[in-house]
Amino acid sequence: MSRRPLVAGNWKMHGTRAENAALLDALLHGQEAYATADVLVCPPFVYLWEAARILKSANIALGGQTVCAESIGAFTGEVSASMLKDVGCQYAIVGHSERRALYKEDDALVARKFVATQSQGLTPILCVGETLDEREGSRTFDVIARQLHAVLDVTGIAAFAKAVVAYEPVWAIGTGKNATAEQAQEVHAFIRAELHKRDATIAASVRILYGGSVKAANAREIFAMADVDGGLVGGASLKADEFLKICAAAA
Ligand code: PGA
């Protein structure tokens, strides 16, 4: 089963209007790097609309870094899936470990965000991943299974036909210490096997991204693994040349 690679840039809380414009312009001028891969950028909410204008009909997709589980109403500070769609997004990240840890988003809320995202026709990128403590305590697979099944049990497997999963070991995010290609493959294969128990066809087609200190120097080796279908890139997505090299490694 050949899956089209996807490289997503999670800008987190970085950038200014001027920096974003320069970064997007450079990505638009480097399109040959990702002719055979899908590319997605996730700027902060306030910059999404302008990013959409800059990207116009270019083959770079736009996504939210998170989304509200509710659809409308008195939820000060929140942004709904329909708003993301309205400004040109096709994707939303749900369950990023920073949201789970810093903003106390639990598995049940992540599942609701996944559902809210799909209800607007957007593709959720469901992040799962273990902490260093959990890995060292041999609990990696338990944690990944819990995070995955918390969503699967709510949505059913059919919902994963239009979803992306991202394996992001918490200890590798922003630390410069990436998982080895073998460590990534081991967990990606586990995720696919869990999905396979419910539907073999969907399991074979769902894209599973690796995230956590991906850079140009390690992307090719990690992306070469059988169950790694691209990357969710934080820090390295803020530098156009670095991000384009990562895209080229996936393509
Ligand atoms: P990083 O972040 O590439 O800076 O480690 C990845 C992420 O948090 O998605």
PDB file of C-alpha atoms and ligand atoms in Angstrom:
ATOM      1  CA  MET A   1       0.000   0.000   0.000  1.00  0.00           C
ATOM      2  CA  SER A   2       1.587   3.232  -1.042  1.00  0.00           C
ATOM      3  CA  ARG A   3       0.631   6.224   1.010  1.00  0.00           C
ATOM      4  CA  ARG A   4       1.333   9.741  -0.200  1.00  0.00           C
ATOM      5  CA  PRO A   5       3.722  11.354   2.274  1.00  0.00           C
ATOM      6  CA  LEU A   6       2.648  14.353   4.304  1.00  0.00           C
ATOM      7  CA  VAL A   7       4.943  16.887   5.949  1.00  0.00           C
ATOM      8  CA  ALA A   8       3.269  19.273   8.376  1.00  0.00           C
ATOM      9  CA  GLY A   9       4.867  22.352   9.891  1.00  0.00           C
ATOM     10  CA  ASN A  10       3.636  23.185  13.375  1.00  0.00           C
ATOM     11  CA  TRP A  11       4.776  26.769  13.889  1.00  0.00           C
ATOM     12  CA  LYS A  12       3.557  26.829  17.495  1.00  0.00           C
ATOM     13  CA  MET A  13       3.582  30.367  18.973  1.00  0.00           C
ATOM     14  CA  HIS A  14       6.215  31.779  16.625  1.00  0.00           C
ATOM     15  CA  GLY A  15       6.335  34.322  13.840  1.00  0.00           C
ATOM     16  CA  THR A  16       5.226  37.786  12.875  1.00  0.00           C
ATOM     17  CA  ARG A  17       3.278  38.858   9.810  1.00  0.00           C
ATOM     18  CA  ALA A  18       6.517  39.796   8.067  1.00  0.00           C
ATOM     19  CA  GLU A  19       8.335  36.595   9.049  1.00  0.00           C
ATOM     20  CA  ASN A  20       5.376  34.451   7.991  1.00  0.00           C
ATOM     21  CA  ALA A  21       5.178  36.168   4.613  1.00  0.00           C
ATOM     22  CA  ALA A  22       8.885  35.576   4.003  1.00  0.00           C
ATOM     23  CA  LEU A  23       8.662  31.942   5.101  1.00  0.00           C
ATOM     24  CA  LEU A  24       5.607  31.205   2.951  1.00  0.00           C
ATOM     25  CA  ASP A  25       7.140  32.976  -0.015  1.00  0.00           C
ATOM     26  CA  ALA A  26      10.241  30.799   0.267  1.00  0.00           C
ATOM     27  CA  LEU A  27       8.103  27.653   0.507  1.00  0.00           C
ATOM     28  CA  LEU A  28       6.138  28.710  -2.558  1.00  0.00           C
ATOM     29  CA  HIS A  29       9.376  29.158  -4.460  1.00  0.00           C
ATOM     30  CA  GLY A  30      10.625  25.717  -3.467  1.00  0.00           C
ATOM     31  CA  GLN A  31       7.745  23.647  -4.795  1.00  0.00           C
ATOM     32  CA  GLU A  32       9.960  21.195  -6.668  1.00  0.00           C
ATOM     33  CA  ALA A  33      11.013  19.875  -3.220  1.00  0.00           C
ATOM     34  CA  TYR A  34       7.522  18.520  -2.550  1.00  0.00           C
ATOM     35  CA  ALA A  35       6.148  17.609  -5.946  1.00  0.00           C
ATOM     36  CA  THR A  36       5.212  14.136  -4.708  1.00  0.00           C
ATOM     37  CA  ALA A  37       4.392  14.921  -1.088  1.00  0.00           C
ATOM     38  CA  ASP A  38       1.594  16.824   0.612  1.00  0.00           C
ATOM     39  CA  VAL A  39       2.735  19.831   2.597  1.00  0.00           C
ATOM     40  CA  LEU A  40       0.832  21.588   5.351  1.00  0.00           C
ATOM     41  CA  VAL A  41       1.611  24.580   7.548  1.00  0.00           C
ATOM     42  CA  CYS A  42      -0.072  25.401  10.850  1.00  0.00           C
ATOM     43  CA  PRO A  43       0.524  29.073  11.787  1.00  0.00           C
ATOM     44  CA  PRO A  44      -0.977  30.629  14.921  1.00  0.00           C
ATOM     45  CA  PHE A  45      -4.727  31.315  14.597  1.00  0.00           C
ATOM     46  CA  VAL A  46      -4.393  35.052  14.078  1.00  0.00           C
ATOM     47  CA  TYR A  47      -2.223  34.547  11.016  1.00  0.00           C
ATOM     48  CA  LEU A  48      -4.277  31.856   9.294  1.00  0.00           C
ATOM     49  CA  TRP A  49      -6.359  34.183   7.168  1.00  0.00           C
ATOM     50  CA  GLU A  50      -3.370  36.088   5.862  1.00  0.00           C
ATOM     51  CA  ALA A  51      -1.477  32.838   5.255  1.00  0.00           C
ATOM     52  CA  ALA A  52      -4.422  31.579   3.214  1.00  0.00           C
ATOM     53  CA  ARG A  53      -4.295  34.750   1.104  1.00  0.00           C
ATOM     54  CA  ILE A  54      -0.572  34.323   0.497  1.00  0.00           C
ATOM     55  CA  LEU A  55      -0.892  30.639  -0.364  1.00  0.00           C
ATOM     56  CA  LYS A  56      -3.924  31.224  -2.609  1.00  0.00           C
ATOM     57  CA  SER A  57      -4.358  28.063  -4.658  1.00  0.00           C
ATOM     58  CA  ALA A  58      -0.823  26.792  -4.093  1.00  0.00           C
ATOM     59  CA  ASN A  59      -0.472  23.161  -3.142  1.00  0.00           C
ATOM     60  CA  ILE A  60       0.382  23.921   0.483  1.00  0.00           C
ATOM     61  CA  ALA A  61      -2.454  23.169   2.855  1.00  0.00           C
ATOM     62  CA  LEU A  62      -3.308  25.101   5.986  1.00  0.00           C
ATOM     63  CA  GLY A  63      -4.211  23.794   9.422  1.00  0.00           C
ATOM     64  CA  GLY A  64      -5.055  24.898  12.943  1.00  0.00           C
ATOM     65  CA  GLN A  65      -2.721  23.949  15.800  1.00  0.00           C
ATOM     66  CA  THR A  66      -5.734  23.053  17.899  1.00  0.00           C
ATOM     67  CA  VAL A  67      -9.500  23.555  17.717  1.00  0.00           C
ATOM     68  CA  CYS A  68     -12.410  23.974  20.087  1.00  0.00           C
ATOM     69  CA  ALA A  69     -14.560  20.907  20.727  1.00  0.00           C
ATOM     70  CA  GLU A  70     -17.684  23.100  20.759  1.00  0.00           C
ATOM     71  CA  SER A  71     -19.226  24.458  17.570  1.00  0.00           C
ATOM     72  CA  ILE A  72     -20.395  27.941  18.628  1.00  0.00           C
ATOM     73  CA  GLY A  73     -21.184  30.016  21.677  1.00  0.00           C
ATOM     74  CA  ALA A  74     -19.799  31.492  24.882  1.00  0.00           C
ATOM     75  CA  PHE A  75     -16.299  29.987  24.853  1.00  0.00           C
ATOM     76  CA  THR A  76     -14.019  32.993  25.286  1.00  0.00           C
ATOM     77  CA  GLY A  77     -10.750  32.672  23.440  1.00  0.00           C
ATOM     78  CA  GLU A  78     -11.665  29.543  21.508  1.00  0.00           C
ATOM     79  CA  VAL A  79     -11.760  28.922  17.745  1.00  0.00           C
ATOM     80  CA  SER A  80     -14.236  26.477  16.198  1.00  0.00           C
ATOM     81  CA  ALA A  81     -13.682  24.000  13.391  1.00  0.00           C
ATOM     82  CA  SER A  82     -16.125  25.900  11.187  1.00  0.00           C
ATOM     83  CA  MET A  83     -14.038  29.067  11.703  1.00  0.00           C
ATOM     84  CA  LEU A  84     -10.898  27.175  10.692  1.00  0.00           C
ATOM     85  CA  LYS A  85     -12.702  25.968   7.595  1.00  0.00           C
ATOM     86  CA  ASP A  86     -14.013  29.454   6.883  1.00  0.00           C
ATOM     87  CA  VAL A  87     -10.485  30.908   6.732  1.00  0.00           C
ATOM     88  CA  GLY A  88      -9.187  28.175   4.455  1.00  0.00           C
ATOM     89  CA  CYS A  89      -7.937  25.350   6.687  1.00  0.00           C
ATOM     90  CA  GLN A  90      -8.111  21.716   5.633  1.00  0.00           C
ATOM     91  CA  TYR A  91      -6.563  20.232   8.776  1.00  0.00           C
ATOM     92  CA  ALA A  92      -6.476  20.660  12.554  1.00  0.00           C
ATOM     93  CA  ILE A  93      -3.982  19.179  14.996  1.00  0.00           C
ATOM     94  CA  VAL A  94      -5.690  17.580  18.000  1.00  0.00           C
ATOM     95  CA  GLY A  95      -4.099  16.207  21.140  1.00  0.00           C
ATOM     96  CA  HIS A  96      -0.665  17.766  20.748  1.00  0.00           C
ATOM     97  CA  SER A  97       1.342  16.915  23.868  1.00  0.00           C
ATOM     98  CA  GLU A  98       1.755  20.607  24.716  1.00  0.00           C
ATOM     99  CA  ARG A  99      -2.036  20.964  24.776  1.00  0.00           C
ATOM    100  CA  ARG A 100      -2.358  17.791  26.845  1.00  0.00           C
ATOM    101  CA  ALA A 101       0.336  18.800  29.350  1.00  0.00           C
ATOM    102  CA  LEU A 102       0.053  22.607  29.574  1.00  0.00           C
ATOM    103  CA  TYR A 103      -3.694  23.024  29.041  1.00  0.00           C
ATOM    104  CA  LYS A 104      -4.822  19.789  30.705  1.00  0.00           C
ATOM    105  CA  GLU A 105      -6.572  18.412  27.627  1.00  0.00           C
ATOM    106  CA  ASP A 106      -7.516  14.839  28.456  1.00  0.00           C
ATOM    107  CA  ASP A 107      -8.259  11.901  26.174  1.00  0.00           C
ATOM    108  CA  ALA A 108     -12.021  12.558  26.254  1.00  0.00           C
ATOM    109  CA  LEU A 109     -11.582  16.184  25.187  1.00  0.00           C
ATOM    110  CA  VAL A 110      -9.165  15.185  22.438  1.00  0.00           C
ATOM    111  CA  ALA A 111     -11.783  12.760  21.120  1.00  0.00           C
ATOM    112  CA  ARG A 112     -14.379  15.532  21.068  1.00  0.00           C
ATOM    113  CA  LYS A 113     -11.984  17.817  19.196  1.00  0.00           C
ATOM    114  CA  PHE A 114     -11.365  15.040  16.673  1.00  0.00           C
ATOM    115  CA  VAL A 115     -15.114  14.730  16.111  1.00  0.00           C
ATOM    116  CA  ALA A 116     -15.585  18.518  15.872  1.00  0.00           C
ATOM    117  CA  THR A 117     -12.828  18.706  13.259  1.00  0.00           C
ATOM    118  CA  GLN A 118     -14.342  16.017  11.075  1.00  0.00           C
ATOM    119  CA  SER A 119     -17.829  17.458  11.461  1.00  0.00           C
ATOM    120  CA  GLN A 120     -16.654  20.372   9.324  1.00  0.00           C
ATOM    121  CA  GLY A 121     -14.944  18.182   6.749  1.00  0.00           C
ATOM    122  CA  LEU A 122     -11.485  18.994   8.079  1.00  0.00           C
ATOM    123  CA  THR A 123      -8.877  16.287   8.589  1.00  0.00           C
ATOM    124  CA  PRO A 124      -7.748  15.818  12.186  1.00  0.00           C
ATOM    125  CA  ILE A 125      -4.095  15.061  12.914  1.00  0.00           C
ATOM    126  CA  LEU A 126      -4.318  13.067  16.135  1.00  0.00           C
ATOM    127  CA  CYS A 127      -1.112  13.298  18.176  1.00  0.00           C
ATOM    128  CA  VAL A 128      -0.139  10.491  20.510  1.00  0.00           C
ATOM    129  CA  GLY A 129       3.079   9.919  22.392  1.00  0.00           C
ATOM    130  CA  GLU A 130       4.670   8.829  25.635  1.00  0.00           C
ATOM    131  CA  THR A 131       6.764  10.802  28.123  1.00  0.00           C
ATOM    132  CA  LEU A 132      10.300   9.773  29.048  1.00  0.00           C
ATOM    133  CA  ASP A 133       9.029   8.350  32.360  1.00  0.00           C
ATOM    134  CA  GLU A 134       6.474   6.267  30.522  1.00  0.00           C
ATOM    135  CA  ARG A 135       9.059   4.970  28.042  1.00  0.00           C
ATOM    136  CA  GLU A 136      11.537   4.133  30.780  1.00  0.00           C
ATOM    137  CA  GLY A 137       8.764   2.393  32.714  1.00  0.00           C
ATOM    138  CA  SER A 138       7.988   0.233  29.634  1.00  0.00           C
ATOM    139  CA  ARG A 139       4.561   1.827  29.343  1.00  0.00           C
ATOM    140  CA  THR A 140       4.941   3.243  25.804  1.00  0.00           C
ATOM    141  CA  PHE A 141       2.519   0.852  24.125  1.00  0.00           C
ATOM    142  CA  ASP A 142      -0.043   1.141  26.940  1.00  0.00           C
ATOM    143  CA  VAL A 143      -0.043   4.932  26.666  1.00  0.00           C
ATOM    144  CA  ILE A 144      -0.276   4.959  22.865  1.00  0.00           C
ATOM    145  CA  ALA A 145      -3.083   2.383  22.954  1.00  0.00           C
ATOM    146  CA  ARG A 146      -4.988   4.395  25.572  1.00  0.00           C
ATOM    147  CA  GLN A 147      -4.680   7.636  23.576  1.00  0.00           C
ATOM    148  CA  LEU A 148      -5.685   5.922  20.340  1.00  0.00           C
ATOM    149  CA  HIS A 149      -8.591   3.937  21.720  1.00  0.00           C
ATOM    150  CA  ALA A 150      -9.981   6.967  23.551  1.00  0.00           C
ATOM    151  CA  VAL A 151     -10.721   8.365  20.092  1.00  0.00           C
ATOM    152  CA  LEU A 152     -11.487   5.090  18.295  1.00  0.00           C
ATOM    153  CA  ASP A 153     -14.053   4.101  20.909  1.00  0.00           C
ATOM    154  CA  VAL A 154     -15.927   7.362  20.302  1.00  0.00           C
ATOM    155  CA  THR A 155     -15.618   7.659  16.520  1.00  0.00           C
ATOM    156  CA  GLY A 156     -15.291   4.075  15.321  1.00  0.00           C
ATOM    157  CA  ILE A 157     -12.644   2.987  12.856  1.00  0.00           C
ATOM    158  CA  ALA A 158     -14.425   4.446   9.798  1.00  0.00           C
ATOM    159  CA  ALA A 159     -13.486   7.955  10.956  1.00  0.00           C
ATOM    160  CA  PHE A 160      -9.820   7.068  10.508  1.00  0.00           C
ATOM    161  CA  ALA A 161     -10.290   6.812   6.752  1.00  0.00           C
ATOM    162  CA  LYS A 162     -10.132  10.624   6.834  1.00  0.00           C
ATOM    163  CA  ALA A 163      -7.642  11.228   9.622  1.00  0.00           C
ATOM    164  CA  VAL A 164      -3.911  11.378  10.182  1.00  0.00           C
ATOM    165  CA  VAL A 165      -2.121  10.045  13.240  1.00  0.00           C
ATOM    166  CA  ALA A 166       1.116  11.599  14.486  1.00  0.00           C
ATOM    167  CA  TYR A 167       3.435   9.722  16.811  1.00  0.00           C
ATOM    168  CA  GLU A 168       5.256  12.342  18.859  1.00  0.00           C
ATOM    169  CA  PRO A 169       7.286  11.005  21.769  1.00  0.00           C
ATOM    170  CA  VAL A 170       7.137  13.822  24.309  1.00  0.00           C
ATOM    171  CA  TRP A 171      10.816  13.397  25.181  1.00  0.00           C
ATOM    172  CA  ALA A 172      11.753  14.105  21.576  1.00  0.00           C
ATOM    173  CA  ILE A 173       9.742  17.308  21.110  1.00  0.00           C
ATOM    174  CA  GLY A 174      11.893  20.409  20.979  1.00  0.00           C
ATOM    175  CA  THR A 175      14.751  18.588  22.683  1.00  0.00           C
ATOM    176  CA  GLY A 176      16.974  17.912  19.684  1.00  0.00           C
ATOM    177  CA  LYS A 177      16.833  14.250  20.740  1.00  0.00           C
ATOM    178  CA  ASN A 178      14.786  12.490  18.054  1.00  0.00           C
ATOM    179  CA  ALA A 179      13.570   8.913  18.286  1.00  0.00           C
ATOM    180  CA  THR A 180      15.737   6.614  16.209  1.00  0.00           C
ATOM    181  CA  ALA A 181      14.213   5.379  12.968  1.00  0.00           C
ATOM    182  CA  GLU A 182      13.812   1.956  14.609  1.00  0.00           C
ATOM    183  CA  GLN A 183      12.084   3.386  17.694  1.00  0.00           C
ATOM    184  CA  ALA A 184       9.700   5.346  15.462  1.00  0.00           C
ATOM    185  CA  GLN A 185       8.990   2.340  13.246  1.00  0.00           C
ATOM    186  CA  GLU A 186       8.263   0.143  16.256  1.00  0.00           C
ATOM    187  CA  VAL A 187       5.545   2.486  17.540  1.00  0.00           C
ATOM    188  CA  HIS A 188       4.174   3.283  14.081  1.00  0.00           C
ATOM    189  CA  ALA A 189       3.798  -0.440  13.389  1.00  0.00           C
ATOM    190  CA  PHE A 190       2.033  -0.816  16.734  1.00  0.00           C
ATOM    191  CA  ILE A 191      -0.406   1.999  15.892  1.00  0.00           C
ATOM    192  CA  ARG A 192      -1.138   0.456  12.498  1.00  0.00           C
ATOM    193  CA  ALA A 193      -1.644  -2.966  14.093  1.00  0.00           C
ATOM    194  CA  GLU A 194      -4.125  -1.500  16.587  1.00  0.00           C
ATOM    195  CA  LEU A 195      -6.092   0.032  13.714  1.00  0.00           C
ATOM    196  CA  HIS A 196      -5.780  -3.220  11.745  1.00  0.00           C
ATOM    197  CA  LYS A 197      -7.681  -5.067  14.472  1.00  0.00           C
ATOM    198  CA  ARG A 198     -10.695  -2.991  13.504  1.00  0.00           C
ATOM    199  CA  ASP A 199     -10.268  -2.576   9.732  1.00  0.00           C
ATOM    200  CA  ALA A 200      -7.396  -3.824   7.601  1.00  0.00           C
ATOM    201  CA  THR A 201      -8.047  -1.497   4.653  1.00  0.00           C
ATOM    202  CA  ILE A 202      -8.228   1.655   6.733  1.00  0.00           C
ATOM    203  CA  ALA A 203      -5.176   0.611   8.760  1.00  0.00           C
ATOM    204  CA  ALA A 204      -3.180   0.171   5.561  1.00  0.00           C
ATOM    205  CA  SER A 205      -4.149   3.566   4.176  1.00  0.00           C
ATOM    206  CA  VAL A 206      -3.969   5.866   7.213  1.00  0.00           C
ATOM    207  CA  ARG A 207      -0.957   8.137   7.255  1.00  0.00           C
ATOM    208  CA  ILE A 208       1.134   8.007  10.426  1.00  0.00           C
ATOM    209  CA  LEU A 209       3.554  10.914  10.839  1.00  0.00           C
ATOM    210  CA  TYR A 210       6.558  11.027  13.103  1.00  0.00           C
ATOM    211  CA  GLY A 211       7.200  14.191  15.128  1.00  0.00           C
ATOM    212  CA  GLY A 212       9.916  15.136  17.584  1.00  0.00           C
ATOM    213  CA  SER A 213      13.134  16.934  16.602  1.00  0.00           C
ATOM    214  CA  VAL A 214      12.768  16.118  12.898  1.00  0.00           C
ATOM    215  CA  LYS A 215      15.400  17.975  10.916  1.00  0.00           C
ATOM    216  CA  ALA A 216      16.983  17.741   7.490  1.00  0.00           C
ATOM    217  CA  ALA A 217      19.806  15.642   8.910  1.00  0.00           C
ATOM    218  CA  ASN A 218      17.558  12.849  10.262  1.00  0.00           C
ATOM    219  CA  ALA A 219      14.384  13.068   8.146  1.00  0.00           C
ATOM    220  CA  ARG A 220      15.436  10.768   5.320  1.00  0.00           C
ATOM    221  CA  GLU A 221      16.338   7.892   7.634  1.00  0.00           C
ATOM    222  CA  ILE A 222      13.143   8.180   9.682  1.00  0.00           C
ATOM    223  CA  PHE A 223      10.859   8.647   6.653  1.00  0.00           C
ATOM    224  CA  ALA A 224      12.392   5.572   4.999  1.00  0.00           C
ATOM    225  CA  MET A 225      10.752   3.294   7.578  1.00  0.00           C
ATOM    226  CA  ALA A 226       7.842   1.205   6.312  1.00  0.00           C
ATOM    227  CA  ASP A 227       5.161   2.689   8.560  1.00  0.00           C
ATOM    228  CA  VAL A 228       6.376   6.298   8.659  1.00  0.00           C
ATOM    229  CA  ASP A 229       4.444   8.422   6.178  1.00  0.00           C
ATOM    230  CA  GLY A 230       5.993  11.808   6.798  1.00  0.00           C
ATOM    231  CA  GLY A 231       6.540  14.188   9.656  1.00  0.00           C
ATOM    232  CA  LEU A 232       5.036  16.720  12.010  1.00  0.00           C
ATOM    233  CA  VAL A 233       7.786  19.292  12.302  1.00  0.00           C
ATOM    234  CA  GLY A 234       8.079  22.019  14.921  1.00  0.00           C
ATOM    235  CA  GLY A 235      11.278  24.035  15.207  1.00  0.00           C
ATOM    236  CA  ALA A 236      12.675  23.038  11.831  1.00  0.00           C
ATOM    237  CA  SER A 237       9.490  24.184  10.064  1.00  0.00           C
ATOM    238  CA  LEU A 238      10.353  27.809  10.868  1.00  0.00           C
ATOM    239  CA  LYS A 239      13.369  27.795   8.551  1.00  0.00           C
ATOM    240  CA  ALA A 240      12.396  27.549   4.890  1.00  0.00           C
ATOM    241  CA  ASP A 241      15.542  25.838   3.629  1.00  0.00           C
ATOM    242  CA  GLU A 242      15.457  23.293   6.441  1.00  0.00           C
ATOM    243  CA  PHE A 243      11.746  22.599   6.014  1.00  0.00           C
ATOM    244  CA  LEU A 244      12.092  22.229   2.238  1.00  0.00           C
ATOM    245  CA  LYS A 245      14.891  19.699   2.752  1.00  0.00           C
ATOM    246  CA  ILE A 246      12.614  17.743   5.086  1.00  0.00           C
ATOM    247  CA  CYS A 247       9.838  17.882   2.467  1.00  0.00           C
ATOM    248  CA  ALA A 248      12.294  16.618  -0.152  1.00  0.00           C
ATOM    249  CA  ALA A 249      13.265  13.758   2.159  1.00  0.00           C
ATOM    250  CA  ALA A 250       9.613  12.683   2.286  1.00  0.00           C
ATOM    251  CA  ALA A 251       8.916  13.122  -1.415  1.00  0.00           C
TER     252      ALA A 251
HETATM  253  P1  PGA B   1       9.894  19.779  17.213  1.00  0.00           P
HETATM  254  O1  PGA B   1       8.311  19.802  17.524  1.00  0.00           O
HETATM  255  O2  PGA B   1      10.050  19.387  15.769  1.00  0.00           O
HETATM  256  O3  PGA B   1      10.363  21.178  17.481  1.00  0.00           O
HETATM  257  O4  PGA B   1      10.490  18.766  18.128  1.00  0.00           O
HETATM  258  C1  PGA B   1       7.450  18.841  16.984  1.00  0.00           C
HETATM  259  C2  PGA B   1       6.028  19.106  17.421  1.00  0.00           C
HETATM  260  O5  PGA B   1       5.808  19.487  18.570  1.00  0.00           O
HETATM  261  O6  PGA B   1       5.078  18.920  16.639  1.00  0.00           O
END
